Tab-separated table of C-alpha atoms and ligand atoms in Angstrom:
chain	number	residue	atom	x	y	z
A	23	UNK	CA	-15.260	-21.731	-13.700
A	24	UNK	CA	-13.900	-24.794	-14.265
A	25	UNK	CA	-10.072	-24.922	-15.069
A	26	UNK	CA	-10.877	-21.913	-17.336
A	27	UNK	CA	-9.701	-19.536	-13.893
A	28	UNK	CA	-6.543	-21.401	-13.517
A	29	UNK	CA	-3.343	-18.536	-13.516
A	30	UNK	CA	-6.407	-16.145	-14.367
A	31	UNK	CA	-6.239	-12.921	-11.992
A	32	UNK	CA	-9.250	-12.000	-10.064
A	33	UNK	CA	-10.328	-8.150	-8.756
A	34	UNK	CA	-13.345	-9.144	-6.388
A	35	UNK	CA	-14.710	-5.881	-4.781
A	36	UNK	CA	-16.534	-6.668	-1.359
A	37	UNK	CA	-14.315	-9.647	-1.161
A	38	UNK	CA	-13.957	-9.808	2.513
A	39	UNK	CA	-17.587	-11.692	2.829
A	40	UNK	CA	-20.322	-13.396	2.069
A	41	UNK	CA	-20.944	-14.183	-1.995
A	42	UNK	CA	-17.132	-12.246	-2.739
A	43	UNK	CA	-15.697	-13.984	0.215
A	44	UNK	CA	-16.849	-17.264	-1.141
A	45	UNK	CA	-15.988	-16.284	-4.922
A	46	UNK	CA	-12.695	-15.678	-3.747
A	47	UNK	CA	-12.455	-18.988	-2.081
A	48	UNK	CA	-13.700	-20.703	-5.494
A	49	UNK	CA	-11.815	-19.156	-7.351
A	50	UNK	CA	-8.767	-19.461	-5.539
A	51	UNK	CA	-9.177	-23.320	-5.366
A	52	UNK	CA	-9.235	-23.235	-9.591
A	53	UNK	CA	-5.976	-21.657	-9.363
A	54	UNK	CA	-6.636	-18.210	-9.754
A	55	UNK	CA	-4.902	-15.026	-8.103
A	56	UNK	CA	-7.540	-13.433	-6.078
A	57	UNK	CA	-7.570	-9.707	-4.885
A	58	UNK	CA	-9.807	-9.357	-1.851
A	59	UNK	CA	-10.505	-5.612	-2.250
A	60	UNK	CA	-12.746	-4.697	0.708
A	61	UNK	CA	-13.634	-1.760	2.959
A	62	UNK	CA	-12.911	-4.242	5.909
A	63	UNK	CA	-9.274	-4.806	5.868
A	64	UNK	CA	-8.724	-7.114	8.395
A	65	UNK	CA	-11.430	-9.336	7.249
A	66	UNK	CA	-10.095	-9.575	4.052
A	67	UNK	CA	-6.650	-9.984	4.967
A	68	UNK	CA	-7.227	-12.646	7.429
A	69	UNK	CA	-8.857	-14.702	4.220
A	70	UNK	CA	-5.593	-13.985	2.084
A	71	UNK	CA	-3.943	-15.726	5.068
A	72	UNK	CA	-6.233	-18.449	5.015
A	73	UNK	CA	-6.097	-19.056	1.131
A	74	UNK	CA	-2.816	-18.650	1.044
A	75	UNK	CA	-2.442	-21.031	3.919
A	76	UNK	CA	-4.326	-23.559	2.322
A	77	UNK	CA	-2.290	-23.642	-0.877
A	78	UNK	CA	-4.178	-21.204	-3.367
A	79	UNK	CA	-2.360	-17.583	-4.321
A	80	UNK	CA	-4.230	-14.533	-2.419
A	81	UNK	CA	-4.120	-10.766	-1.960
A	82	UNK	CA	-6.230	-8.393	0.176
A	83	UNK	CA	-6.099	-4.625	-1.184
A	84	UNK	CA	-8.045	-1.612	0.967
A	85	UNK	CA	-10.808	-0.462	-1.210
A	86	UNK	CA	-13.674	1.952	-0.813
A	87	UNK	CA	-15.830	1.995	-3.807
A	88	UNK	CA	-17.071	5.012	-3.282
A	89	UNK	CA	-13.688	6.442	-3.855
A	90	UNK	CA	-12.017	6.422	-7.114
A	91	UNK	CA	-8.687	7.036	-6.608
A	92	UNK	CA	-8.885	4.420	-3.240
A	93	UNK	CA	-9.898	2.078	-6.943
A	94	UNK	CA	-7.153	3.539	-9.081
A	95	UNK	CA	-4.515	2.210	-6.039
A	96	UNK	CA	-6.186	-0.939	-5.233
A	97	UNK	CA	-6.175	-1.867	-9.109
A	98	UNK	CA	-2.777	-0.535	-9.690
A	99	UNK	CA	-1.296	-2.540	-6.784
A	100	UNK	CA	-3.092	-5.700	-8.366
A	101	UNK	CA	-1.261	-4.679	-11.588
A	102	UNK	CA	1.824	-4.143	-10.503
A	103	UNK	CA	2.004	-7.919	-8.910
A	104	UNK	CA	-0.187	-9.273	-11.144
A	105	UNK	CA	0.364	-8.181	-14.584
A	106	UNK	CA	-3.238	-8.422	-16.009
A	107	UNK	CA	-6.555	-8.558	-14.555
A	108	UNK	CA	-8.885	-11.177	-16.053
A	109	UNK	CA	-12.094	-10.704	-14.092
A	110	UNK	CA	-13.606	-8.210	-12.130
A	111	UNK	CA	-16.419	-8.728	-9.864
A	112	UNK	CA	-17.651	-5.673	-8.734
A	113	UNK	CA	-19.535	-7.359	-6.215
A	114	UNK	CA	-19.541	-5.117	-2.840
A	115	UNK	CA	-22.380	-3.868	-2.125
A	116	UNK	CA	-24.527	-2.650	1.131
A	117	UNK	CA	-28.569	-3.387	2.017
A	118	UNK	CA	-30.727	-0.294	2.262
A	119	UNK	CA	-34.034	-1.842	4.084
A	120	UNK	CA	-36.862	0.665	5.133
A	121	UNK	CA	-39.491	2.508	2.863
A	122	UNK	CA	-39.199	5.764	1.315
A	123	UNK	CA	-41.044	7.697	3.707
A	124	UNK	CA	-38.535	6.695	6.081
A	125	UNK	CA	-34.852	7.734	4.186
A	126	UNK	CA	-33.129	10.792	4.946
A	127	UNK	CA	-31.086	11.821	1.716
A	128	UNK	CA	-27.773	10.258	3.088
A	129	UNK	CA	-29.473	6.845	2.933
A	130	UNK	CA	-30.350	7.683	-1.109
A	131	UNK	CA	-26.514	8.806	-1.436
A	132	UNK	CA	-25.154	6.188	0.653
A	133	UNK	CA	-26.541	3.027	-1.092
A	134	UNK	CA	-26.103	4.954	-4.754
A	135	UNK	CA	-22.697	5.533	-4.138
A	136	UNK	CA	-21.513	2.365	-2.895
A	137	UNK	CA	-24.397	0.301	-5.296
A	138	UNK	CA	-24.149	2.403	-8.250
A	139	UNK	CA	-21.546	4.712	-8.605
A	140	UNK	CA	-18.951	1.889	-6.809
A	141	UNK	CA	-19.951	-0.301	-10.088
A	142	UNK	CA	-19.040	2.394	-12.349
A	143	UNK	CA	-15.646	3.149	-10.818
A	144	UNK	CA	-14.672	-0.144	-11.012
A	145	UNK	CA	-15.410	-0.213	-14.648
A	146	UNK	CA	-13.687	2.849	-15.149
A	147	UNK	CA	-10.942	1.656	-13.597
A	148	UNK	CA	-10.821	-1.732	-14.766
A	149	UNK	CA	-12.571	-1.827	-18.365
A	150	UNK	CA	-9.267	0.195	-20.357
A	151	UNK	CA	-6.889	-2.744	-18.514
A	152	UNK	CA	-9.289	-5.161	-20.260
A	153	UNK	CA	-8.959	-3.389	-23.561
A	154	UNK	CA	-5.204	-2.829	-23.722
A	155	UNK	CA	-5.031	-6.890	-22.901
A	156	UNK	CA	-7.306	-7.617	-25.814
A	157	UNK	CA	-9.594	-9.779	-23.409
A	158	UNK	CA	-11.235	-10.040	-19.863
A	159	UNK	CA	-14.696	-10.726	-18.069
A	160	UNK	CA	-16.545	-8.264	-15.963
A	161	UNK	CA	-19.261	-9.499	-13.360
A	162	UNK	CA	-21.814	-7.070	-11.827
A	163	UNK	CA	-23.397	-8.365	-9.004
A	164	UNK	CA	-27.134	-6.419	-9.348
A	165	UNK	CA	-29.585	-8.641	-7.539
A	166	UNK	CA	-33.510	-10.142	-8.348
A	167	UNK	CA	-34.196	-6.862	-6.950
A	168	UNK	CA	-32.501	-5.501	-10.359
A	169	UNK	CA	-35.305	-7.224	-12.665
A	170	UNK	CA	-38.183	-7.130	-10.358
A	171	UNK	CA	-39.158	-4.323	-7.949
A	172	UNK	CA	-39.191	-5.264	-4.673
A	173	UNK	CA	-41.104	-2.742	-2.019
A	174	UNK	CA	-39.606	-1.760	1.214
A	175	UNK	CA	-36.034	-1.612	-0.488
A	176	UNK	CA	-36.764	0.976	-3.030
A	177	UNK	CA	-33.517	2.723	-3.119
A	178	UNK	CA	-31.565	-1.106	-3.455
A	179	UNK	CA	-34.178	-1.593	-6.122
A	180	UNK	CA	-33.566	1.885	-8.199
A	181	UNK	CA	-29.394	0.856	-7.862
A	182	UNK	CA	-29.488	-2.718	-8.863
A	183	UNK	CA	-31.949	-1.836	-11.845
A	184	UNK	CA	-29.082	0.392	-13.181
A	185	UNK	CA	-26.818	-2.230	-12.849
A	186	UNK	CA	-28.582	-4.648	-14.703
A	187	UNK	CA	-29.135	-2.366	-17.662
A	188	UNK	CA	-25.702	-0.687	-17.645
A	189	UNK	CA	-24.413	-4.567	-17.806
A	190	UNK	CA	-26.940	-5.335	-20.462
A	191	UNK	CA	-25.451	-2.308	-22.786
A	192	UNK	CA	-21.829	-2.487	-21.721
A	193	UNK	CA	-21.822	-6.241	-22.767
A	194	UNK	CA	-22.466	-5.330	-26.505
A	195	UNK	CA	-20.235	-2.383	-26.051
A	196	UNK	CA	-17.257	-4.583	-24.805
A	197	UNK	CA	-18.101	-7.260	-27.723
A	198	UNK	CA	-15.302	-5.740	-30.010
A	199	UNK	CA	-12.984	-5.516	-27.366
A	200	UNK	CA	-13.331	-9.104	-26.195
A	201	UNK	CA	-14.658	-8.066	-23.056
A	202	UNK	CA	-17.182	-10.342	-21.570
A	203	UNK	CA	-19.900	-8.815	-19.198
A	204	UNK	CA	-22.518	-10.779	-17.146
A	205	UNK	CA	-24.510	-9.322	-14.253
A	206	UNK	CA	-25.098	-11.671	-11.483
A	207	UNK	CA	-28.877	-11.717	-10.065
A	208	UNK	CA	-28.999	-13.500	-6.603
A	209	UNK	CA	-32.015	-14.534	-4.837
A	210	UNK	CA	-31.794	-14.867	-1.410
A	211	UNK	CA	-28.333	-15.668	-0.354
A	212	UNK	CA	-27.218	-16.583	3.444
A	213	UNK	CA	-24.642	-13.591	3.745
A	214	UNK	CA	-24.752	-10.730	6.714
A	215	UNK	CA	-26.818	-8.332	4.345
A	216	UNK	CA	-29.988	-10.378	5.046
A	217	UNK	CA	-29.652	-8.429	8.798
A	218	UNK	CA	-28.622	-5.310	7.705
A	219	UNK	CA	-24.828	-5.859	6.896
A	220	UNK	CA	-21.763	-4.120	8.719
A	221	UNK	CA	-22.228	-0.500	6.745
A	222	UNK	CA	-25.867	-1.122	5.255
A	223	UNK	CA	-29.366	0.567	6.319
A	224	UNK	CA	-31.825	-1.797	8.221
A	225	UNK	CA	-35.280	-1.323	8.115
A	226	UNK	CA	-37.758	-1.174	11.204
A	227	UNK	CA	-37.144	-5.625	11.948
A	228	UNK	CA	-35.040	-6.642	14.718
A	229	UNK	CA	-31.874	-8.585	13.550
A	230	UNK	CA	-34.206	-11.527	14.061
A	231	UNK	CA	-37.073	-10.272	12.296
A	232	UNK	CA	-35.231	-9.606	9.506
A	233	UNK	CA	-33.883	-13.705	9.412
A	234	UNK	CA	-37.669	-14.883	9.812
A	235	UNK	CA	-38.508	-12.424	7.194
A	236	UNK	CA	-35.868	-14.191	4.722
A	237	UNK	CA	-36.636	-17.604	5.648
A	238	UNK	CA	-39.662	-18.371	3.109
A	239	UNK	CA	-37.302	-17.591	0.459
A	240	UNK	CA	-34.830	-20.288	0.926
A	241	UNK	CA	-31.791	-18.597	1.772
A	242	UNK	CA	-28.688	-20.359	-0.218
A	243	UNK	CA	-25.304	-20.802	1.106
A	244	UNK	CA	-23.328	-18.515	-0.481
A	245	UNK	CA	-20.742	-21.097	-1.590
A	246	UNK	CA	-23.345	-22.959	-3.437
A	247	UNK	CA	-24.467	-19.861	-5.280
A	248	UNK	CA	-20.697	-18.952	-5.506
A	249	UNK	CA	-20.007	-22.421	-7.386
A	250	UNK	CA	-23.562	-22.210	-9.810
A	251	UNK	CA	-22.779	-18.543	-10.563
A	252	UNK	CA	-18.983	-19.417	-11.315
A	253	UNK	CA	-20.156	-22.535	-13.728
A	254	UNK	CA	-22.302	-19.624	-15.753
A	255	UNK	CA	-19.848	-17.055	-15.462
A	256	UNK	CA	-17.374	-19.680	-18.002
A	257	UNK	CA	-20.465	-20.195	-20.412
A	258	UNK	CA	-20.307	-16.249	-20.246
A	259	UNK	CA	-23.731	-16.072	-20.075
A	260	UNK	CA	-25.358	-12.276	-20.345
A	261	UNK	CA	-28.362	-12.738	-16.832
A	262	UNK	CA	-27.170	-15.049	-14.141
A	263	UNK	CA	-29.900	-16.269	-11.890
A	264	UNK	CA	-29.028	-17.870	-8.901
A	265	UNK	CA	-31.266	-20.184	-7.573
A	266	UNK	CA	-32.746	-20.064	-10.824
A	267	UNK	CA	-36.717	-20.741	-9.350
A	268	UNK	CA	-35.799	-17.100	-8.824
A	269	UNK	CA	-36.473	-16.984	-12.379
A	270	UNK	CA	-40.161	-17.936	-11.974
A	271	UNK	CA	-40.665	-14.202	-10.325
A	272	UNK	CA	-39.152	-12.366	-13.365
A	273	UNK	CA	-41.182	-14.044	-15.602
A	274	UNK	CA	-44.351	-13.728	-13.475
A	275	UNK	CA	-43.848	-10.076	-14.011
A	276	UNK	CA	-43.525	-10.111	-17.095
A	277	UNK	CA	-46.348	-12.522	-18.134
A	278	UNK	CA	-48.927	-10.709	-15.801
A	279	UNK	CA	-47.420	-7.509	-14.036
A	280	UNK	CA	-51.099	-7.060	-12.044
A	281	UNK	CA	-50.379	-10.437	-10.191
A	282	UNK	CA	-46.525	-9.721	-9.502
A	283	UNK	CA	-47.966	-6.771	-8.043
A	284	UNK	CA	-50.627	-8.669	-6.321
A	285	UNK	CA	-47.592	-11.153	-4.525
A	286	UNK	CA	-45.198	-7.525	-3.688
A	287	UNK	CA	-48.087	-6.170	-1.740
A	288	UNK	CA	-48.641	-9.348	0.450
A	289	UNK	CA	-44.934	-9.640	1.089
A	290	UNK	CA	-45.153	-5.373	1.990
A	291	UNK	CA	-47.830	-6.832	3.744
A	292	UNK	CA	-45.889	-8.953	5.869
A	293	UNK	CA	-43.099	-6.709	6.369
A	294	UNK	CA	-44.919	-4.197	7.955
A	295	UNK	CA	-47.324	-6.514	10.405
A	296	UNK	CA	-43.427	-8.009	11.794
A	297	UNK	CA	-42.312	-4.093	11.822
A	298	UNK	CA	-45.666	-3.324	14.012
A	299	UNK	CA	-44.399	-6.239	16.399
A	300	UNK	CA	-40.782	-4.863	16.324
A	301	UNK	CA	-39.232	-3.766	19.966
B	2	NAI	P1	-22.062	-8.972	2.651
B	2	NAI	O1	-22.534	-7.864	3.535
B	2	NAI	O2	-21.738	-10.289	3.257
B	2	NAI	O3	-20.793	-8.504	1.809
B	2	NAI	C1	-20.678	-7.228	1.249
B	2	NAI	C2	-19.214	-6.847	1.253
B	2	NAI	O4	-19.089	-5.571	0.622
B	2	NAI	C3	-18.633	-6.704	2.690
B	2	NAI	O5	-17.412	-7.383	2.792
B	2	NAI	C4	-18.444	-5.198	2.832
B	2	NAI	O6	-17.362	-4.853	3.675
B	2	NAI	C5	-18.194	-4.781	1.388
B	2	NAI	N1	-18.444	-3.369	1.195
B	2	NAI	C6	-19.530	-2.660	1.567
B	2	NAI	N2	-19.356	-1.362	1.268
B	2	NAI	C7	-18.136	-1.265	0.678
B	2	NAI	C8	-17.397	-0.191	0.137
B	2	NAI	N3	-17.857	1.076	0.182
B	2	NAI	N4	-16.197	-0.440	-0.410
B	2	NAI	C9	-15.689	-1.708	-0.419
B	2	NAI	N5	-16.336	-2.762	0.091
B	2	NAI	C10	-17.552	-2.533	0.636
B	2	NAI	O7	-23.212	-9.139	1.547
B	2	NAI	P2	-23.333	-10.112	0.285
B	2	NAI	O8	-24.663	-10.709	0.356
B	2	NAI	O9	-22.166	-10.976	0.136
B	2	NAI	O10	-23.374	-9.029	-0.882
B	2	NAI	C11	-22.575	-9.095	-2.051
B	2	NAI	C12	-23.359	-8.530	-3.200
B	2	NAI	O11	-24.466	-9.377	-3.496
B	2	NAI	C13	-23.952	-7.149	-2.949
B	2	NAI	O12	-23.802	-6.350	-4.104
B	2	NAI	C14	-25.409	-7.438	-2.691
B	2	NAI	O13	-26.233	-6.342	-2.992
B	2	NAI	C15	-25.629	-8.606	-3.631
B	2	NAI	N6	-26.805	-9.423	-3.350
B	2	NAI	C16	-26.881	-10.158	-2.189
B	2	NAI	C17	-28.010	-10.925	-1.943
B	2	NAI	C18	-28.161	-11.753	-0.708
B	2	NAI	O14	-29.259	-12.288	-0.484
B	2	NAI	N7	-27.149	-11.915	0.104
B	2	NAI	C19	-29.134	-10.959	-2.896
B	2	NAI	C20	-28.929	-10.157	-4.057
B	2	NAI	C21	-27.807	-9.427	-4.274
């Protein structure tokens, strides 16, 4: 974010890898206090240690986001030593691979509460900080799957939609307050959730499969998505998408929704002739 994160205090939920992991390295390096809130302690602590060690100012807090009081304590410890929080990035967030025909109701519960409902406990808890302070930035991370819908991850599809259009409204909401809110629309980033993730749902591919499935679509290092998203996230823009050729898809189904359909069934397609091949 340019210099504009200097002394600014960061929340970053799923912190511990991946896109927070790197946004907390970023972020860090522009002189920002980060809080590595993650469900994996250790993980997160051990990149405190390694911020820290490398000059920048880092915390890891315990967080479930499926909990709201494990939120309420995470956020409170960051405000106790802290003082403020600046930005939130509700970022965690788990895979749910398979189709429909295949979930059990824990899989819809698991990937709504952690997706969806994790989102909106961090705003809950974070949002009336950002008031009282008269200023702050909150950063959704929804996905491409939140403005296009993507077949054989329904239930990732239905939570990241929500996210994108609770953003959408909550960013004129938090206009008088001089909140900023931007969701964050990845393509295909190089991050463990491509293979399942540690507490995610795979679908049907081996570990793999699920790479070779990926690979067409470019994966991007997460710290260059970190560093584009960051440089949009300062121009507070509203619909970050990173890489944006992503952006090419969401038009295509807008411009002609039969052909976008046309390209999701080829790539269902696919999916299922590697799942057919699957040990
Ligand atoms: P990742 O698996 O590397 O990181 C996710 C992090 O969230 C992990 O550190 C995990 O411990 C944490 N987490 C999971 N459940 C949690 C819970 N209940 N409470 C607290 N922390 C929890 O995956 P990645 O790719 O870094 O994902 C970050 C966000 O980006 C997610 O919201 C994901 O849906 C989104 N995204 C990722 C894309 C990709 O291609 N990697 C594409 C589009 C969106």
């Amino acid at each position: 974010m340019g210099s504009t994160a200097a002394d600014k205090v960061a929340f970053i939920t799923g912190g511990a890898s991946g896109i927070g992991a790197a946004f907390a390295t970023a972020l860090a390096d522009q002189g920002a206090v980060v809080w590595i809130a993650d469900r994996q302690i250790g993980p997160a602590q051990e990149l405190a240690q390694r911020i820290n060690d490398t000059g920048g100012k880092a915390h890891a807090a315990e967080l479930d986001v499926r909990s709201y009081p494990s939120f309420e304590r995470a956020v409170a410890e960051a405000l106790r030593y802290s003082g403020r929080i600046d930005y939130l990035f509700n970022n965690a967030g788990i895979g749910a691979g398979g189709e429909v025909d295949s979930y059990t109701l824990d899989d819809w519960n698991d990937v709504i509460d952690v997706n969806l409902r994790g989102v909106a406990y961090g705003i809950q808890a974070v949002y009336p900080i950002m008031i009282r302070q008269g200023g702050g930035h909150i950063v959704n991370t929804a996905s491409m799957a939140g403005l296009v819908a993507s077949p054989g991850i329904a239930s990732y599809t239905a939570t990241k939609h929500a996210v994108v259009g609770m953003s959408k409204a909550l960013r004129l909401e938090a206009e008088r307050h001089g909140v900023r809110v931007s969701v964050l629309c990845p393509g295909v980033i190089r991050t463990p959730i491509l293979s399942g993730g540690r507490y995610g749902r795979s679908n049907g591919l081996t570990e793999e499969q699920q790479l070779k499935f990926w690979e067409p679509l470019r994966p991007l290092a997460p710290e260059v998505f970190a560093e584009r998203a960051l440089r949009a996230v300062s121009r507070g823009k509203a619909i970050i998408v990173v890489p944006a050729w992503w952006k090419a898809f969401w038009y295509l189904e807008r411009l002609s929704p039969t052909l976008f359909l046309w390209a999701s069934r080829s790539s269902l397609k696919r999916m299922r002739e590697m799942e057919s091949t699957a040990d």
